[in-house]
mmCIF file of C-alpha atoms and ligand atoms in Angstrom:
data_model
loop_
_atom_site.group_PDB
_atom_site.id
_atom_site.type_symbol
_atom_site.label_atom_id
_atom_site.label_comp_id
_atom_site.label_asym_id
_atom_site.label_seq_id
_atom_site.Cartn_x
_atom_site.Cartn_y
_atom_site.Cartn_z
ATOM 1 C CA MET N 24 -14.346 39.078 -28.534
ATOM 2 C CA ILE N 25 -14.985 42.637 -30.154
ATOM 3 C CA TYR N 26 -11.979 43.902 -32.333
ATOM 4 C CA VAL N 27 -11.793 47.515 -32.611
ATOM 5 C CA ILE N 28 -9.546 48.124 -35.470
ATOM 6 C CA TYR N 29 -8.200 51.602 -36.553
ATOM 7 C CA HIS N 30 -5.508 53.656 -38.129
ATOM 8 C CA SER N 31 -4.147 56.864 -36.654
ATOM 9 C CA ASP N 32 -1.298 59.003 -37.242
ATOM 10 C CA THR N 33 -1.840 62.112 -35.069
ATOM 11 C CA GLY N 34 -4.454 60.620 -32.388
ATOM 12 C CA ASN N 35 -8.045 61.684 -33.219
ATOM 13 C CA THR N 36 -8.922 58.318 -34.714
ATOM 14 C CA ARG N 37 -7.132 56.702 -31.989
ATOM 15 C CA LYS N 38 -8.891 58.716 -29.464
ATOM 16 C CA LEU N 39 -12.426 58.034 -31.113
ATOM 17 C CA ALA N 40 -11.215 54.030 -31.318
ATOM 18 C CA GLU N 41 -10.639 54.117 -27.585
ATOM 19 C CA LEU N 42 -14.216 55.587 -26.936
ATOM 20 C CA VAL N 43 -15.747 53.073 -29.056
ATOM 21 C CA ALA N 44 -14.056 50.028 -27.189
ATOM 22 C CA GLU N 45 -14.974 51.906 -23.834
ATOM 23 C CA GLY N 46 -18.656 51.784 -25.056
ATOM 24 C CA ALA N 47 -18.192 48.172 -25.923
ATOM 25 C CA ALA N 48 -16.761 47.080 -22.845
ATOM 26 C CA ALA N 49 -19.263 48.622 -20.781
ATOM 27 C CA VAL N 50 -21.980 46.056 -21.970
ATOM 28 C CA GLN N 51 -21.874 43.099 -19.544
ATOM 29 C CA GLY N 52 -19.902 40.164 -20.834
ATOM 30 C CA ALA N 53 -17.921 41.893 -23.767
ATOM 31 C CA GLN N 54 -14.395 41.572 -24.124
ATOM 32 C CA VAL N 55 -12.786 44.211 -26.319
ATOM 33 C CA LYS N 56 -9.530 44.265 -28.252
ATOM 34 C CA LEU N 57 -8.247 47.784 -29.397
ATOM 35 C CA VAL N 58 -5.510 47.090 -32.314
ATOM 36 C CA SER N 59 -4.110 49.343 -34.863
ATOM 37 C CA ALA N 60 -4.666 47.911 -38.529
ATOM 38 C CA ALA N 61 -0.873 47.678 -38.726
ATOM 39 C CA ASP N 62 -0.725 45.583 -36.018
ATOM 40 C CA LEU N 63 -3.326 43.287 -36.669
ATOM 41 C CA ASN N 64 -2.902 39.370 -36.424
ATOM 42 C CA TYR N 65 -5.447 38.378 -38.889
ATOM 43 C CA ASP N 66 -5.872 34.703 -37.739
ATOM 44 C CA GLU N 67 -6.517 35.981 -34.467
ATOM 45 C CA ALA N 68 -8.879 38.782 -35.470
ATOM 46 C CA ALA N 69 -10.770 35.984 -37.686
ATOM 47 C CA ALA N 70 -12.265 34.284 -34.565
ATOM 48 C CA ALA N 71 -13.677 37.742 -33.106
ATOM 49 C CA ASP N 72 -17.352 37.999 -32.916
ATOM 50 C CA ALA N 73 -17.733 41.466 -34.468
ATOM 51 C CA TYR N 74 -15.665 44.345 -35.710
ATOM 52 C CA ALA N 75 -15.388 48.152 -35.359
ATOM 53 C CA ILE N 76 -13.372 49.741 -38.141
ATOM 54 C CA GLY N 77 -12.098 53.384 -37.926
ATOM 55 C CA SER N 78 -9.891 55.559 -40.240
ATOM 56 C CA PRO N 79 -8.894 59.177 -40.544
ATOM 57 C CA ASP N 80 -9.899 60.731 -44.152
ATOM 58 C CA TYR N 81 -6.912 60.660 -46.072
ATOM 59 C CA PHE N 82 -7.796 62.397 -49.397
ATOM 60 C CA SER N 83 -11.394 61.469 -49.254
ATOM 61 C CA TYR N 84 -10.456 57.856 -48.884
ATOM 62 C CA VAL N 85 -9.334 55.333 -46.012
ATOM 63 C CA ALA N 86 -5.894 55.309 -44.912
ATOM 64 C CA GLY N 87 -3.850 52.877 -46.572
ATOM 65 C CA GLN N 88 -3.636 50.685 -43.458
ATOM 66 C CA VAL N 89 -7.181 50.132 -43.144
ATOM 67 C CA LYS N 90 -7.685 49.570 -46.794
ATOM 68 C CA THR N 91 -5.108 46.735 -46.389
ATOM 69 C CA PHE N 92 -7.634 44.952 -44.007
ATOM 70 C CA PHE N 93 -10.322 45.229 -46.485
ATOM 71 C CA ASP N 94 -8.146 43.807 -49.211
ATOM 72 C CA LYS N 95 -6.978 40.888 -47.103
ATOM 73 C CA VAL N 96 -10.736 40.097 -45.869
ATOM 74 C CA LEU N 97 -12.653 40.292 -49.050
ATOM 75 C CA ASN N 98 -11.846 36.349 -50.024
ATOM 76 C CA ASP N 99 -11.580 35.244 -46.332
ATOM 77 C CA GLY N 100 -15.080 33.512 -45.342
ATOM 78 C CA ARG N 101 -13.890 33.607 -41.631
ATOM 79 C CA PHE N 102 -14.923 37.411 -41.616
ATOM 80 C CA LYS N 103 -18.170 37.057 -43.298
ATOM 81 C CA ASN N 104 -21.458 38.403 -42.137
ATOM 82 C CA LYS N 105 -20.454 39.245 -38.602
ATOM 83 C CA PRO N 106 -21.659 42.509 -36.832
ATOM 84 C CA CYS N 107 -19.786 45.601 -37.854
ATOM 85 C CA VAL N 108 -19.884 49.285 -37.300
ATOM 86 C CA THR N 109 -17.759 51.992 -38.778
ATOM 87 C CA PHE N 110 -16.256 55.301 -37.301
ATOM 88 C CA GLY N 111 -14.086 58.052 -38.823
ATOM 89 C CA THR N 112 -12.262 61.588 -38.577
ATOM 90 C CA HIS N 113 -11.725 64.030 -40.858
ATOM 91 C CA GLY N 114 -10.333 67.790 -41.299
ATOM 92 C CA GLY N 115 -13.551 69.098 -43.154
ATOM 93 C CA GLY N 116 -14.028 66.817 -46.108
ATOM 94 C CA ALA N 117 -16.064 64.207 -44.343
ATOM 95 C CA LYS N 118 -16.002 61.489 -47.202
ATOM 96 C CA VAL N 119 -14.310 58.418 -45.010
ATOM 97 C CA LEU N 120 -17.580 57.254 -43.495
ATOM 98 C CA GLY N 121 -19.317 56.723 -46.912
ATOM 99 C CA VAL N 122 -16.134 54.594 -48.353
ATOM 100 C CA LEU N 123 -15.727 52.999 -45.073
ATOM 101 C CA ASP N 124 -19.526 51.769 -45.451
ATOM 102 C CA ASN N 125 -18.759 50.778 -49.088
ATOM 103 C CA LEU N 126 -15.883 48.497 -48.293
ATOM 104 C CA VAL N 127 -17.763 47.267 -45.289
ATOM 105 C CA LYS N 128 -20.610 46.193 -47.694
ATOM 106 C CA ALA N 129 -18.134 44.776 -50.492
ATOM 107 C CA VAL N 130 -16.497 42.245 -47.871
ATOM 108 C CA LYS N 131 -19.816 41.542 -46.852
ATOM 109 C CA LEU N 132 -19.510 42.374 -43.001
ATOM 110 C CA LYS N 133 -23.164 43.080 -41.551
ATOM 111 C CA PRO N 134 -23.347 46.836 -40.306
ATOM 112 C CA VAL N 135 -25.481 46.940 -37.239
ATOM 113 C CA ALA N 136 -25.616 50.827 -36.393
ATOM 114 C CA ALA N 137 -25.157 54.001 -38.277
ATOM 115 C CA GLY N 138 -21.287 54.864 -38.296
ATOM 116 C CA VAL N 139 -19.913 57.791 -36.306
ATOM 117 C CA LEU N 140 -17.959 60.725 -37.933
ATOM 118 C CA VAL N 141 -16.051 63.415 -36.089
ATOM 119 C CA LYS N 142 -14.038 66.402 -37.262
ATOM 120 C CA GLY N 143 -10.861 66.510 -35.550
ATOM 121 C CA ALA N 144 -10.536 65.123 -32.301
ATOM 122 C CA PRO N 145 -13.733 63.804 -30.571
ATOM 123 C CA ASP N 146 -15.386 66.577 -28.442
ATOM 124 C CA ALA N 147 -18.014 65.717 -25.814
ATOM 125 C CA ASP N 148 -20.608 64.722 -28.191
ATOM 126 C CA GLY N 149 -18.455 62.624 -30.660
ATOM 127 C CA ALA N 150 -17.326 60.813 -27.254
ATOM 128 C CA GLU N 151 -20.693 60.251 -26.312
ATOM 129 C CA LYS N 152 -21.457 58.874 -30.125
ATOM 130 C CA GLY N 153 -18.464 57.096 -29.967
ATOM 131 C CA ARG N 154 -19.248 55.186 -26.830
ATOM 132 C CA ALA N 155 -22.950 54.576 -28.320
ATOM 133 C CA LEU N 156 -21.259 52.829 -31.398
ATOM 134 C CA GLY N 157 -19.279 50.575 -29.446
ATOM 135 C CA LYS N 158 -22.323 49.703 -26.997
ATOM 136 C CA ALA N 159 -24.752 48.922 -30.235
ATOM 137 C CA LEU N 160 -21.960 46.992 -31.667
ATOM 138 C CA ALA N 161 -21.467 44.883 -28.436
ATOM 139 C CA GLU N 162 -25.330 44.515 -27.846
ATOM 140 C CA ALA N 163 -25.562 43.264 -31.905
ATOM 141 C CA ALA N 164 -22.782 40.773 -30.888
ATOM 142 C CA LYS N 165 -24.422 39.218 -27.771
HETATM 143 C C1 LIG G 230 -2.194 62.744 -45.828
HETATM 144 C C2 LIG G 230 -3.644 63.213 -44.997
HETATM 145 C C3 LIG G 230 -4.546 63.443 -46.106
HETATM 146 C C4 LIG G 230 -5.697 64.073 -45.605
HETATM 147 N N1 LIG G 230 -6.947 64.431 -46.327
HETATM 148 C C5 LIG G 230 -8.034 64.630 -46.087
HETATM 149 C C6 LIG G 230 -9.011 64.769 -46.858
HETATM 150 O O1 LIG G 230 -9.323 64.507 -48.191
HETATM 151 N N2 LIG G 230 -10.339 65.164 -46.357
HETATM 152 C C7 LIG G 230 -10.269 65.564 -44.908
HETATM 153 O O2 LIG G 230 -11.405 66.212 -44.274
HETATM 154 N N3 LIG G 230 -9.277 65.640 -44.024
HETATM 155 C C8 LIG G 230 -8.011 65.187 -44.601
HETATM 156 N N4 LIG G 230 -6.973 64.821 -43.698
HETATM 157 C C9 LIG G 230 -7.127 65.253 -42.506
HETATM 158 C C10 LIG G 230 -7.402 64.155 -41.290
HETATM 159 O O3 LIG G 230 -8.408 63.292 -41.944
HETATM 160 C C11 LIG G 230 -7.647 64.583 -39.869
HETATM 161 O O4 LIG G 230 -6.791 65.164 -39.294
HETATM 162 C C12 LIG G 230 -8.113 63.285 -39.239
HETATM 163 O O5 LIG G 230 -8.477 63.537 -37.935
HETATM 164 C C13 LIG G 230 -6.397 62.785 -38.769
HETATM 165 O O6 LIG G 230 -6.652 61.570 -37.917
HETATM 166 P P1 LIG G 230 -5.531 60.829 -36.826
HETATM 167 O O7 LIG G 230 -5.241 62.056 -35.536
HETATM 168 O O8 LIG G 230 -6.231 59.801 -36.270
HETATM 169 O O9 LIG G 230 -4.299 60.578 -37.820
HETATM 170 C C14 LIG G 230 -5.812 64.225 -44.260
HETATM 171 C C15 LIG G 230 -4.573 64.206 -43.473
HETATM 172 C C16 LIG G 230 -3.245 63.596 -43.859
HETATM 173 C C17 LIG G 230 -2.286 63.571 -43.267
#
């Protein structure tokens, strides 16, 4: 099972999360769960094979709901060394992906592809990159 975990207030990151999930689900045999960080069941998520984690840029950082995910999994061995990718949306500042990637390293998830960053809502190019990101994750999780 691949978990696509995200936060979104105005829909941009949710749309990108849906595209990542779509790309992952297109890989034969892949099962995908799309869930907002605030609604995450950590015991269920701990059994996943791989994670895509996405956030809007809030004050050049991740959203609090996404930060909470990293806070909780830091000392949880069930989340270690699993394939992971990151994605984010921003309004022009574009810092969020670097923050996400540092947090992924800090909790010892295993990045398997370069993250995807989109300004505002994903356009056709962002959609293609989002789907490709999901596909890369699902291939790595096989
Ligand atoms: C509280 C708040 C803080 C934000 N801070 C930044 C920022 O520092 N840099 C930036 O590029 N965009 C910033 N934005 C814009 C959002 O990152 C951008 O609109 C994003 O696509 C929203 O994602 P969502 O539609 O999934 O909620 C901020 C938005 C909000 C609501």
